Coordinates of C-alpha atoms and ligand atoms in Angstrom, one line a residue:
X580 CA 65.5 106.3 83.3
X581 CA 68.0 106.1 86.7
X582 CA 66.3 104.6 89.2
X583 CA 66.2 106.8 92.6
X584 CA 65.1 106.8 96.0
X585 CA 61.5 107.4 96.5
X586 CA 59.4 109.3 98.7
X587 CA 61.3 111.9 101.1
X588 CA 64.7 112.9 100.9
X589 CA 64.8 116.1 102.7
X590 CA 67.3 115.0 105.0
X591 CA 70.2 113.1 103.9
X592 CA 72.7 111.7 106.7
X593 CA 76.3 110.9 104.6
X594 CA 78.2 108.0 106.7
X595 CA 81.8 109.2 105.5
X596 CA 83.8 112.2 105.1
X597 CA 86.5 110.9 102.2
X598 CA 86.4 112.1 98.6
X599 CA 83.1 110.3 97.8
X600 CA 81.5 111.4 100.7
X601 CA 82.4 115.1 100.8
X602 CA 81.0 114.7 96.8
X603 CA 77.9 113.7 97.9
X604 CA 77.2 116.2 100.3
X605 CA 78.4 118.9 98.0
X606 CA 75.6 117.9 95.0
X607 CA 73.5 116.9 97.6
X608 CA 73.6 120.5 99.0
X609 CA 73.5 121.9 95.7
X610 CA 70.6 120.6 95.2
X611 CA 69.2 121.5 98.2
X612 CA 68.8 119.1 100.8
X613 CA 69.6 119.3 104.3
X614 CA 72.9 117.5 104.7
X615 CA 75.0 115.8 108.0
X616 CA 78.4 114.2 106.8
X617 CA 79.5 111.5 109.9
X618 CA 83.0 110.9 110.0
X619 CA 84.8 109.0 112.7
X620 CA 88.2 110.5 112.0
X621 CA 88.8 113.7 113.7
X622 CA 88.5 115.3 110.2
X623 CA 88.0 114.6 106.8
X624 CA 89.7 113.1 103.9
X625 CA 89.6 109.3 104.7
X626 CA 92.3 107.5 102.3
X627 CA 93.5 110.9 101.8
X628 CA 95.0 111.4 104.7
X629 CA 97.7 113.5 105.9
X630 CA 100.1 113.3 109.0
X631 CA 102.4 116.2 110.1
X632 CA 105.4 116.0 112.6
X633 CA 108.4 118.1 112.9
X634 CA 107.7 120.1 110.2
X635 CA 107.3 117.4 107.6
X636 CA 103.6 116.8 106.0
X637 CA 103.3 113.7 104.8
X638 CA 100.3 112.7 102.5
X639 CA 99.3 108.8 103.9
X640 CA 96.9 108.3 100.5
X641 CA 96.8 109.1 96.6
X642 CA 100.3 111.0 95.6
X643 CA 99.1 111.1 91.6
X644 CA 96.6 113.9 91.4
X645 CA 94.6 113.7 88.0
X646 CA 91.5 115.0 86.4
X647 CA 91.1 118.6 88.1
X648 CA 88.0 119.4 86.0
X649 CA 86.1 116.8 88.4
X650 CA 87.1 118.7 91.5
X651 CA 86.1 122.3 89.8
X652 CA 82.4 120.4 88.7
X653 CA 81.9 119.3 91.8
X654 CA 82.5 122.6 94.0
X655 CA 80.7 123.8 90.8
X656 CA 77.6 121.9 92.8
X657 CA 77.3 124.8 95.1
X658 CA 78.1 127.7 92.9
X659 CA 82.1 127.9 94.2
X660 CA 85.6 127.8 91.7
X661 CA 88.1 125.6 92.1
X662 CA 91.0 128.4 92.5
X663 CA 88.9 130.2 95.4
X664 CA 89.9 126.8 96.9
X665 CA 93.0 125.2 95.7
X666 CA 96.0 125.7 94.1
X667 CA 96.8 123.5 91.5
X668 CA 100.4 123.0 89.9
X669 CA 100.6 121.3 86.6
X670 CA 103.9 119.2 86.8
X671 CA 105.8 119.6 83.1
X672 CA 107.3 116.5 84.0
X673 CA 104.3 113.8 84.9
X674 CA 106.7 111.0 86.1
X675 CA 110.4 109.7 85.3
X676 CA 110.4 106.3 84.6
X677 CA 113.5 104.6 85.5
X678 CA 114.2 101.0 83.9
X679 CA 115.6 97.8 85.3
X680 CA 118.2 98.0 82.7
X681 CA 119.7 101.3 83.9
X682 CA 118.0 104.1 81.4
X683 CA 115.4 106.5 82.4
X684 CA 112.4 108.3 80.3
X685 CA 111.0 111.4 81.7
X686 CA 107.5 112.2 80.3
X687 CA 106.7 115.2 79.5
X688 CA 103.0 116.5 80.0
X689 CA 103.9 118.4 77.0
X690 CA 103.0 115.7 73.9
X691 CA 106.0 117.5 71.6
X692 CA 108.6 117.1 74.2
X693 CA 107.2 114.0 75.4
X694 CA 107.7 112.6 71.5
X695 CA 111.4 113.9 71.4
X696 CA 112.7 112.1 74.6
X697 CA 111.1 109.1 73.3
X698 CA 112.7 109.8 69.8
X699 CA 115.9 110.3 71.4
X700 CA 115.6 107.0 74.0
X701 CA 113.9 104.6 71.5
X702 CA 114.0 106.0 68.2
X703 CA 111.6 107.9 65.2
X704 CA 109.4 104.8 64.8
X705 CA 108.6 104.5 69.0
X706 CA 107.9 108.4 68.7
X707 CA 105.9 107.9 65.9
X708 CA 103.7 105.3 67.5
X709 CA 103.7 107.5 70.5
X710 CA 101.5 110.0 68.8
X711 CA 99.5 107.3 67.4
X712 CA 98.5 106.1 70.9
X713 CA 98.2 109.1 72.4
X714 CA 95.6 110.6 70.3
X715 CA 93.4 107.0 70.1
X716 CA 93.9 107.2 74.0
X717 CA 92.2 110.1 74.5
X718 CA 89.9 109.1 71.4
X719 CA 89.2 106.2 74.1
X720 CA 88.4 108.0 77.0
X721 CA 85.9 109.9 75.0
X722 CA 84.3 107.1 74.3
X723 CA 84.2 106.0 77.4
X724 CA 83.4 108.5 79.9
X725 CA 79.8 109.1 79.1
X726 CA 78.7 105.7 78.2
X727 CA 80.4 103.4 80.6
X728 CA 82.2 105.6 83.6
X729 CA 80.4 109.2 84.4
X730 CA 76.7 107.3 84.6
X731 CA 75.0 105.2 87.0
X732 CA 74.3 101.7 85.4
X733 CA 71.6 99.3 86.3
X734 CA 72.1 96.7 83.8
X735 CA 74.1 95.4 81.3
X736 CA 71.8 96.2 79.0
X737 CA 72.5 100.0 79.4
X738 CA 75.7 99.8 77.6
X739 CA 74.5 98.7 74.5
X740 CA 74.9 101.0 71.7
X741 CA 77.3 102.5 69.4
X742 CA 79.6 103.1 71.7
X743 CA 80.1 99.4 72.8
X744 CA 80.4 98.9 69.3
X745 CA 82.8 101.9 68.8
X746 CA 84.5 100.6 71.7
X747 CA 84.6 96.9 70.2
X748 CA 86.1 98.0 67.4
X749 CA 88.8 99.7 68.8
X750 CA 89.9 96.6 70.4
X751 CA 89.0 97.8 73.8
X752 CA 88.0 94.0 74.9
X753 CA 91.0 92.8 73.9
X754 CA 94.1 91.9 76.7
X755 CA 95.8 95.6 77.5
X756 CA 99.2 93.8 77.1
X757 CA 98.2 93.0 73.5
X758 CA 97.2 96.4 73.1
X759 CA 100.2 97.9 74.2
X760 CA 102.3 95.6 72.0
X761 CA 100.2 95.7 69.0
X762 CA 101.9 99.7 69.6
X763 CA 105.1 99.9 70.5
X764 CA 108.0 97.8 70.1
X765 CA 110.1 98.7 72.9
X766 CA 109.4 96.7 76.0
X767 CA 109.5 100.1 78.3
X768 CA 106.9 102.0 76.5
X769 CA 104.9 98.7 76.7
X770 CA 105.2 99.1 80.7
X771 CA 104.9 103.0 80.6
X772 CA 101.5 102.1 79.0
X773 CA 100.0 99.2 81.0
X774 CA 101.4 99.2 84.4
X775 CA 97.9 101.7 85.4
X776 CA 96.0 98.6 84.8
X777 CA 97.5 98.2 89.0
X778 CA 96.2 101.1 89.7
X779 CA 93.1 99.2 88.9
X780 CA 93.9 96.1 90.5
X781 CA 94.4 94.1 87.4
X782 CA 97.8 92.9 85.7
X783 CA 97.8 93.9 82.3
X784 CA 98.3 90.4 81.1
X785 CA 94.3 89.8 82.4
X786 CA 93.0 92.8 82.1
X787 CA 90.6 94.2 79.0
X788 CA 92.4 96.8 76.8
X789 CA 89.7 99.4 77.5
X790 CA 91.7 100.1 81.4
X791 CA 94.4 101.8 78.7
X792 CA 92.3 104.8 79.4
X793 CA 93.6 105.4 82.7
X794 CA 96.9 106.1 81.2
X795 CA 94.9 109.0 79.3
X796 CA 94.0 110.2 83.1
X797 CA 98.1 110.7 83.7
X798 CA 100.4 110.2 81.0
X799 CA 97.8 112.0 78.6
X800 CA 95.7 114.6 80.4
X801 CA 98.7 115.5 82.9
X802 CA 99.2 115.6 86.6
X803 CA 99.0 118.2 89.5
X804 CA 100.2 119.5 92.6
X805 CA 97.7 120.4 94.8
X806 CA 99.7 123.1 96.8
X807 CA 100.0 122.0 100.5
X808 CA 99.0 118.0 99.3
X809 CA 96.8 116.3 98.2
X810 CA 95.0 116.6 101.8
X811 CA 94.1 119.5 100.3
X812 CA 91.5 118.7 98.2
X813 CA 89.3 117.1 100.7
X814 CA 90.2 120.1 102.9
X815 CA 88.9 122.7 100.6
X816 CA 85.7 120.2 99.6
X817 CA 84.8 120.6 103.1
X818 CA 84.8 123.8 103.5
X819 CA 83.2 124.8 100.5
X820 CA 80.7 122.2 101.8
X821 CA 80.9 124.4 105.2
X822 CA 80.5 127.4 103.7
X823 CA 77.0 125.8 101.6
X824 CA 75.8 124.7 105.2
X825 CA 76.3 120.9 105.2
X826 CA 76.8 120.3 109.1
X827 CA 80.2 118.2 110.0
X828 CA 80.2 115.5 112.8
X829 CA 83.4 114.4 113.6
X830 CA 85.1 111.5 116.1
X831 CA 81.2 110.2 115.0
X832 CA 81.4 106.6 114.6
X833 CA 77.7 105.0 112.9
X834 CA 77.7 101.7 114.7
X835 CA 74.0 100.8 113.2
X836 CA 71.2 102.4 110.7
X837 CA 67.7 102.1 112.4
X838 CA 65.0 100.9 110.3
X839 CA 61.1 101.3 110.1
X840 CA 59.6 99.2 107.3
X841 CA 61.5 99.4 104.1
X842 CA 63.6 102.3 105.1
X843 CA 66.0 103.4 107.5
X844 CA 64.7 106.2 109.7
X845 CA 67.8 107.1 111.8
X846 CA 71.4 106.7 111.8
X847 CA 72.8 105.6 115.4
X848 CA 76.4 106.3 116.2
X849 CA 78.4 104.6 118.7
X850 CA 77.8 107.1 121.7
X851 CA 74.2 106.4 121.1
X852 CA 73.2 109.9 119.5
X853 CA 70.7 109.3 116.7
X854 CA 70.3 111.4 113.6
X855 CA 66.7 111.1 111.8
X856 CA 67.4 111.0 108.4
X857 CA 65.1 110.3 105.1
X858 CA 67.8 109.1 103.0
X859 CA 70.9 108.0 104.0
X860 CA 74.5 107.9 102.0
X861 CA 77.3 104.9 103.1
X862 CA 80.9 105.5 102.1
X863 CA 82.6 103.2 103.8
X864 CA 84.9 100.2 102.4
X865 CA 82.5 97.2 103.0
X866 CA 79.1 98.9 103.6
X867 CA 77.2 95.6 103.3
X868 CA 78.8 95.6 107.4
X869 CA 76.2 98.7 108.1
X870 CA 73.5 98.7 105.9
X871 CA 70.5 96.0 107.3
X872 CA 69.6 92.9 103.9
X873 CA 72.6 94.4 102.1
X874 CA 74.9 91.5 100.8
X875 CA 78.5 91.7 99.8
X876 CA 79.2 91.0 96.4
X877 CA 79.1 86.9 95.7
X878 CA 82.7 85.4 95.0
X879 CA 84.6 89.0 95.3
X880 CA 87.6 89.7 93.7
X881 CA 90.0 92.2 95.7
X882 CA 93.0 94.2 93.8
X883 CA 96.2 94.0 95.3
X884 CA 97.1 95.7 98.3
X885 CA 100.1 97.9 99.2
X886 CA 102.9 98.5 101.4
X887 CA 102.7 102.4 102.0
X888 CA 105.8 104.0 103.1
X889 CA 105.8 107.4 103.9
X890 CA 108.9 109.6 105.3
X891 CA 110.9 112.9 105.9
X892 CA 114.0 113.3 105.2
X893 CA 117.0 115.7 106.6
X894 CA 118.5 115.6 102.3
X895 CA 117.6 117.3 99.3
X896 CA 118.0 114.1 97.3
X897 CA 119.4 116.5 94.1
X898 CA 118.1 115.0 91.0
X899 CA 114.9 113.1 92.1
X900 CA 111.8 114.1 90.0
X901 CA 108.3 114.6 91.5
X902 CA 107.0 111.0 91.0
X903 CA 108.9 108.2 90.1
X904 CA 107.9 104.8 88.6
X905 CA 111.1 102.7 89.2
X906 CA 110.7 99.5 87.3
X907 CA 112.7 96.3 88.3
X908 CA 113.6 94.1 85.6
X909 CA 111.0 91.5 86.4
X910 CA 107.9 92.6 84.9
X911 CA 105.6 89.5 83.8
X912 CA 106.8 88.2 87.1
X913 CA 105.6 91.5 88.7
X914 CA 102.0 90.1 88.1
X915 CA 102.6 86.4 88.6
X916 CA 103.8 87.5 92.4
X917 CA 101.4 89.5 93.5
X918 CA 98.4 87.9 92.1
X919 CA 99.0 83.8 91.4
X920 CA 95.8 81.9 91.5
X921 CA 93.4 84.4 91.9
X922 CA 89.8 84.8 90.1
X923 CA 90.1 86.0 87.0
X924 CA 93.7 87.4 88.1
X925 CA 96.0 84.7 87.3
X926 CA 95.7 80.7 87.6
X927 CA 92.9 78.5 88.7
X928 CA 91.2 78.6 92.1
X929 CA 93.0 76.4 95.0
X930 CA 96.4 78.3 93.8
X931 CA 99.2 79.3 94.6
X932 CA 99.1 82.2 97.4
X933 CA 100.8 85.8 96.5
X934 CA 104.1 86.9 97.4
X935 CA 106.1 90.0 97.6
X936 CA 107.6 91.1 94.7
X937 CA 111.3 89.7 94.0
X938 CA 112.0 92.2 92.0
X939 CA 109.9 95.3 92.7
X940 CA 108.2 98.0 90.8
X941 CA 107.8 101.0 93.1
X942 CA 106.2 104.3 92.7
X943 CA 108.0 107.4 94.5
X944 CA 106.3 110.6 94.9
X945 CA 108.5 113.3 96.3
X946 CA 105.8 116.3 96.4
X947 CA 108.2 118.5 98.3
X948 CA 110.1 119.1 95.1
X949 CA 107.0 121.5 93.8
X950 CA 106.0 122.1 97.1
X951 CA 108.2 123.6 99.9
X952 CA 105.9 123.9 102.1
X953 CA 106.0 120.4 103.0
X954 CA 109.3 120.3 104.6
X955 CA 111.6 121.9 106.2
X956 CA 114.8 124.2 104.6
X957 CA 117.4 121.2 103.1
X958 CA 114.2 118.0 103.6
X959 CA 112.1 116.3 101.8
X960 CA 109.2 114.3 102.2
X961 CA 108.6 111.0 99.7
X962 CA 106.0 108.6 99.3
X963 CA 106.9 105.2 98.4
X964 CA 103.8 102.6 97.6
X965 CA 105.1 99.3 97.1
X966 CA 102.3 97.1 95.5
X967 CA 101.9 93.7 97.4
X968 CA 99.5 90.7 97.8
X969 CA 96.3 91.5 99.3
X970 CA 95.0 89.5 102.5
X971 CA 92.4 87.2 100.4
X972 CA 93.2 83.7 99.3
X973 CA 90.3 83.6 96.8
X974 CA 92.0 86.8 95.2
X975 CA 95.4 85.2 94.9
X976 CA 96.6 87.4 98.3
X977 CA 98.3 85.9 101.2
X978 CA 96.0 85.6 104.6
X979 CA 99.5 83.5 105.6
X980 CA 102.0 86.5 105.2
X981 CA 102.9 87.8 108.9
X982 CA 103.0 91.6 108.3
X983 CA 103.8 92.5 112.0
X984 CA 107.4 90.6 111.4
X985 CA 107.6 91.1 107.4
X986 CA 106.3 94.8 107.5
X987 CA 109.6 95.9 109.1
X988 CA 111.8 93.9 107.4
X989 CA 110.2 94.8 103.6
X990 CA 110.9 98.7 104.6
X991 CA 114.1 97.8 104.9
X992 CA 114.7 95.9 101.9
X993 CA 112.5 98.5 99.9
X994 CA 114.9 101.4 101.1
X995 CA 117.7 99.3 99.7
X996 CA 116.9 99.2 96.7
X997 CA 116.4 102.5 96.2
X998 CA 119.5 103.3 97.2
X999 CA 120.9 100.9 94.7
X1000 CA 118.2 102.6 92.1
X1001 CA 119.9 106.3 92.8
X1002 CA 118.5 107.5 95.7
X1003 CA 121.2 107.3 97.5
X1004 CA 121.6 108.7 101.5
X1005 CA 117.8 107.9 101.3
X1006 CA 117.6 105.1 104.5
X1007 CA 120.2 107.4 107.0
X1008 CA 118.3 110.8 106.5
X1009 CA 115.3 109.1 107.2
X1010 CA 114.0 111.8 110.7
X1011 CA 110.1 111.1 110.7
X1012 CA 107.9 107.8 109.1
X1013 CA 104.6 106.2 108.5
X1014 CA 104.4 102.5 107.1
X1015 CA 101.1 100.8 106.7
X1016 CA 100.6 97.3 105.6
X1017 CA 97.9 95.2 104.5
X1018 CA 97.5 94.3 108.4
X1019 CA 96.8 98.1 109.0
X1020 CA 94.2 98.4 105.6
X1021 CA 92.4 95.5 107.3
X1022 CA 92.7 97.2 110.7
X1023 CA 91.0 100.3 109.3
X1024 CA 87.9 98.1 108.0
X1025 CA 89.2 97.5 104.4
X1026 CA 88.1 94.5 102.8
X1027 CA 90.8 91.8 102.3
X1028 CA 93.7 94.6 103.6
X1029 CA 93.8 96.4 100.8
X1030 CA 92.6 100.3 100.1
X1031 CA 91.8 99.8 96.8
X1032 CA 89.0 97.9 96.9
X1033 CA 87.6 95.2 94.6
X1034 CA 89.2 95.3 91.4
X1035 CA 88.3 96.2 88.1
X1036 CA 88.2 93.3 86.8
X1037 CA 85.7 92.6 83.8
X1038 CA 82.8 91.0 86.2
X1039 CA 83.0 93.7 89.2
X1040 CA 83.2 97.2 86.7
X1041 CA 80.4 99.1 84.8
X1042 CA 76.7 97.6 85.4
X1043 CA 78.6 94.0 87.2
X1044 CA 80.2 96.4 89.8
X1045 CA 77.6 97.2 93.0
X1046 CA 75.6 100.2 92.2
X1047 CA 75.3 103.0 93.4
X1048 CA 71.5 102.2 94.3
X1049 CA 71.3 98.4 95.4
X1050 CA 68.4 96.1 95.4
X1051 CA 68.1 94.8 98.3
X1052 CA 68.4 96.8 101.8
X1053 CA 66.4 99.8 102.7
X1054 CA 64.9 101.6 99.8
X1055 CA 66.0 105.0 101.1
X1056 CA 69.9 103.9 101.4
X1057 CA 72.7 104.5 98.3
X1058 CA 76.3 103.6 98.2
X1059 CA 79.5 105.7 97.3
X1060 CA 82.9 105.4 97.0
X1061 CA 85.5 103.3 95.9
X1062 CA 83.2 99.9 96.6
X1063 CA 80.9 101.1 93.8
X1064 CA 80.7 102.0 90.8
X1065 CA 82.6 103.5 88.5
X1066 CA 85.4 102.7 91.1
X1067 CA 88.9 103.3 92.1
X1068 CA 91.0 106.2 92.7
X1069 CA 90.3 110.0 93.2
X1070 CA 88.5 110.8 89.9
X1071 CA 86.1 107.9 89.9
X1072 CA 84.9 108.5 94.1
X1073 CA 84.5 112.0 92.7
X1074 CA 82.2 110.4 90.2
X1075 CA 80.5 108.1 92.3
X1076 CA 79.6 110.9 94.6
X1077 CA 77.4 112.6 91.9
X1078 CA 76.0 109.0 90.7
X1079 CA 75.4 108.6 94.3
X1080 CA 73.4 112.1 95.2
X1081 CA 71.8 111.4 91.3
X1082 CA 70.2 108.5 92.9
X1083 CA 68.1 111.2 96.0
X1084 CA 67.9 113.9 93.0
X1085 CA 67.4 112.5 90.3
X1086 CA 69.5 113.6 86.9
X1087 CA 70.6 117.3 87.7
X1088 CA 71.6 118.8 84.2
X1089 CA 75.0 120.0 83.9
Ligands
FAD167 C1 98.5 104.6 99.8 C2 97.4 104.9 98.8 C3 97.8 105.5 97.6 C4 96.8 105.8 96.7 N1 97.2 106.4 95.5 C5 96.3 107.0 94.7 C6 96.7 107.8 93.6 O1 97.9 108.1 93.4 N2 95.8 108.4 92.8 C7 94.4 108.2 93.0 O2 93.6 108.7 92.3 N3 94.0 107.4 94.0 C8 94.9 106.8 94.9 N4 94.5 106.1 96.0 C9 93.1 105.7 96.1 C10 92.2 106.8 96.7 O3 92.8 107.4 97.8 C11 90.9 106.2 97.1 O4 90.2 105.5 96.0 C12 89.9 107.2 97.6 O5 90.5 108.2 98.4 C13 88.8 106.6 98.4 O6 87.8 107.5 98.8 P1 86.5 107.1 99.5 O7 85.7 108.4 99.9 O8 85.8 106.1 98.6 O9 86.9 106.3 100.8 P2 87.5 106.8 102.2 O10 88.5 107.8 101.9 O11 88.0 105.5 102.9 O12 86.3 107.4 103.0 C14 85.4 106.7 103.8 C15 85.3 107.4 105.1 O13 84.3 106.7 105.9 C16 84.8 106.8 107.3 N5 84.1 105.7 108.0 C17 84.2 104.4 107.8 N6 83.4 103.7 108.7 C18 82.7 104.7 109.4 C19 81.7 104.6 110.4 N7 81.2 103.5 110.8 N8 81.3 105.8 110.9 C20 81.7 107.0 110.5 N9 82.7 107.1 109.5 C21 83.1 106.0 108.9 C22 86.3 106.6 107.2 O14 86.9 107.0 108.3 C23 86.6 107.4 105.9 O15 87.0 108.7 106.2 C24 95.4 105.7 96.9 C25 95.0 105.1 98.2 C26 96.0 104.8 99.1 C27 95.6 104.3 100.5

């Protein structure tokens, strides 16, 4: 049985209007409770942000959109369809990868096409192991979802069964690189397949082969366009939530939760309005900062952070593909850079501190190509995420790196070598940008600069990540969002938004 709040939960105050929060309120609603969602933005979306100026719309979070079934479930909460609310374009051609050594892949969403560019890059036996993969991929995330991802998990002890066995077997605790390789032969397919373990905060060299599923979330199940960006979804999560009569408080910044014995009673925001509240939801990066006897995790491990560059451009940039995973040559050393000496990540503790990449790995999301609407006749807008070390020493980041002096001079150097990788006219057609660095992460109340929270590594995911319901604090206070479990990314906040209002409810069947 899933342990859940006792007593009253009438009224449920949810600190947070991203993805995980806008979730909660949603099956929280559903269900029937009176739900307030405090943001302190001016609107919602959190990471998933969105900035317009002279005509260009520039998505500041998540460019890869994935796993559309979660949003339709969870509008589902309140009786609404997904296309009432969005519009969602499946991309035929999920990304083109583009290797250090001058050849490009494009992969298809379609598996028979996908199979023949392979065939034709790397030959029959690649293609044939292609299939092979594929097919045990989404074989894996099967296995997976139910048991060890879509559940909330109080103990280790909850995974055991026949499909820790299953997953066992399969060699899902095994290292992801030796996964890959035990695969494919050709070293690009071996990075096509393991550079999501980032996405995750791992390097594939440490992490556990299971993380191969999340290349079933994009390179098997397909990506999407959410038709005016990916701002959209929290947009239209809103106002379905709206619409069900959740209440929005904007520019509303909690600054404490009150308590009265074991619970809190009220949630006070900063211009000292106070919202009574039974239960009460916290979204927020580091929550153990707001919630009274809540600890953060003991000897945390952060993922890597990024450098997020984000820009309009006066150029149609012919040829460029919707996303883009340009790989440098370096790949091993990728890892070694961004993570040395971290926990877990790479060497021993005391090590050596992270770096920016030599040789970098980029990913370059240029939504306009589906999406006019983004920018104006003859622009573009792109999206460049650069991965770099995080701000914690203890997870092999770099407290030492002076972002305020290196942040403009990586742009630079990151424009650079895109032109040299093909996008060329990129840096001069440049008319409106956003950069944020791990200085502006930490400014925004991430832990260790970085807005992707503590990584998935094998001691922080599943039943050793922070649940969804902690022990200690206030009986009456849960946790969502990228903090908790199951984790990282768009799908999983989804996710921990339903753990998270399954924790008031109780189990709502489905
Ligand atoms: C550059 C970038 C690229 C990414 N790329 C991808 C991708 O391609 N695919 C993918 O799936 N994921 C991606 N992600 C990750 C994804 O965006 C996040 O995991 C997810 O959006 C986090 O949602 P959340 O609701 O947990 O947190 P948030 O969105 O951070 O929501 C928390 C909210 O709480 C509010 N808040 C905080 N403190 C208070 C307070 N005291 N009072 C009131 N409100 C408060 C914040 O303003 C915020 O709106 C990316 C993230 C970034 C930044």
């Amino acid at each position: 049985m899933v342990r859940t709040v006792p007593g009253r939960t009438e009224r449920v105050v949810v600190v947070g209007a991203g993805l995980a929060g806008l979730a909660t309120a949603l099956r929280l609603r559903g269900a029937g409770r009176e739900v307030t969602v405090v943001e302190r933005a001016a609107g919602p979306g959190g990471r998933a942000g969105r900035v317009e100026r002279e005509g260009y719309a520039l998505d500041t979070g998540p460019s890869v959109f994935t796993a559309p079934e979660i949003v339709a479930d969870t509008l589902g909460a309140v009786g609404e369809k997904l296309e009432d609310r969005l519009t969602l374009v499946p991309l035929e051609t999920t990304y083109r990868a583009q290797f250090g050594d001058g050849s490009a892949l494009d992969v298809h969403a379609d598996p028979a096409a996908f199979a023949a560019e392979v065939a034709s890059l790397c030959g029959p036996a690649e293609a044939d192991a292609l299939r092979r993969y594929l097919a045990d991929l989404a074989e894996l995330y099967r296995l997976q979802l139910t048991t060890f991802i879509d559940r909330n998990l109080d103990s280790p002890l909850d995974l055991l069964g026949p499909e820790l066995v299953a997953l066992a077997r399969r060699g899902g605790f095994r290292r992801l690189s030796r996964h890959v390789e035990g695969y494919f032969a050709d070293d690009r397919l071996r990075r096509l397949f393991s550079f999501q373990a980032l996405y995750a905060g791992v390097s594939p060299f440490r992490a556990i082969a299971a993380y191969a599923v999340i290349a079933q979330l994009d390179i098997g199940a397909g990506v999407w366009h959410p038709m005016g960006g990916i701002a959209a979804v929290p947009d239209a999560l809103a106002a379905a939530a709206t619409d069900a009569g959740v209440t929005f408080r904007y520019g509303a910044d909690v600054a404490e939760l009150e308590t009265s014995g074991h619970r809190v009673s009220a949630v006070r925001l900063a211009d000292g309005d106070r919202l009574p509240a039974d239960a009460v939801v916290v979204t927020t990066d580091q929550p153990w900062q707001l919630v009274p006897g809540l600890r953060a995790p003991r000897r945390p491990v952060y993922s890597p952070s990024c450098v997020a560059l984000h820009v309009g451009v006066r150029s149609d940039l012919p040829g460029q593909a919707h996303h883009t995973i340009s790989f440098g040559q370096s790949w091993r050393g990728v890892f070694d850079e961004l993570t040395p000496g971290g926990r877990l990540l790479g060497g021993g503790p005391g090590g050596r501190r992270g770096k920016i990449m030599s040789d970098p790995s980029l990913l370059v999301s240029m939504p306009s190509r589906t999406d006019r609407s983004l920018a104006p006749d003859g622009g573009q807008v792109l999206s460049i995420v650069a991965p770099t070390p995080n701000l914690d020493r203890h997870s092999g980041g770099n407290p030492d790196l002076d972002w305020t002096t290196v942040g403009p001079r990586y742009r630079d150097e990151v424009l650079t070598t895109l032109e040299a990788r093909g996008w060329t006219g990129l840096t001069g057609a440049i008319e409106v940008e956003e950069m944020a660095t791990p200085l502006d992460w930490a400014a925004q109340g991430m832990a260790a600069g970085t807005p992707f929270a503590l990584a998935h590594t094998f001691g922080q995911t599943g039943p050793f990540r922070p649940s969804t319901l902690p022990r200690r604090g206030p009986e009456n206070v849960v946790l969502a969002g990228s903090s908790v479990q199951p984790g990282v990314g768009v799908p999983m906040v989804l996710i921990s938004g339903r753990l998270a209002a399954e924790r008031i409810t109780g189990p709502v069947p489905r």
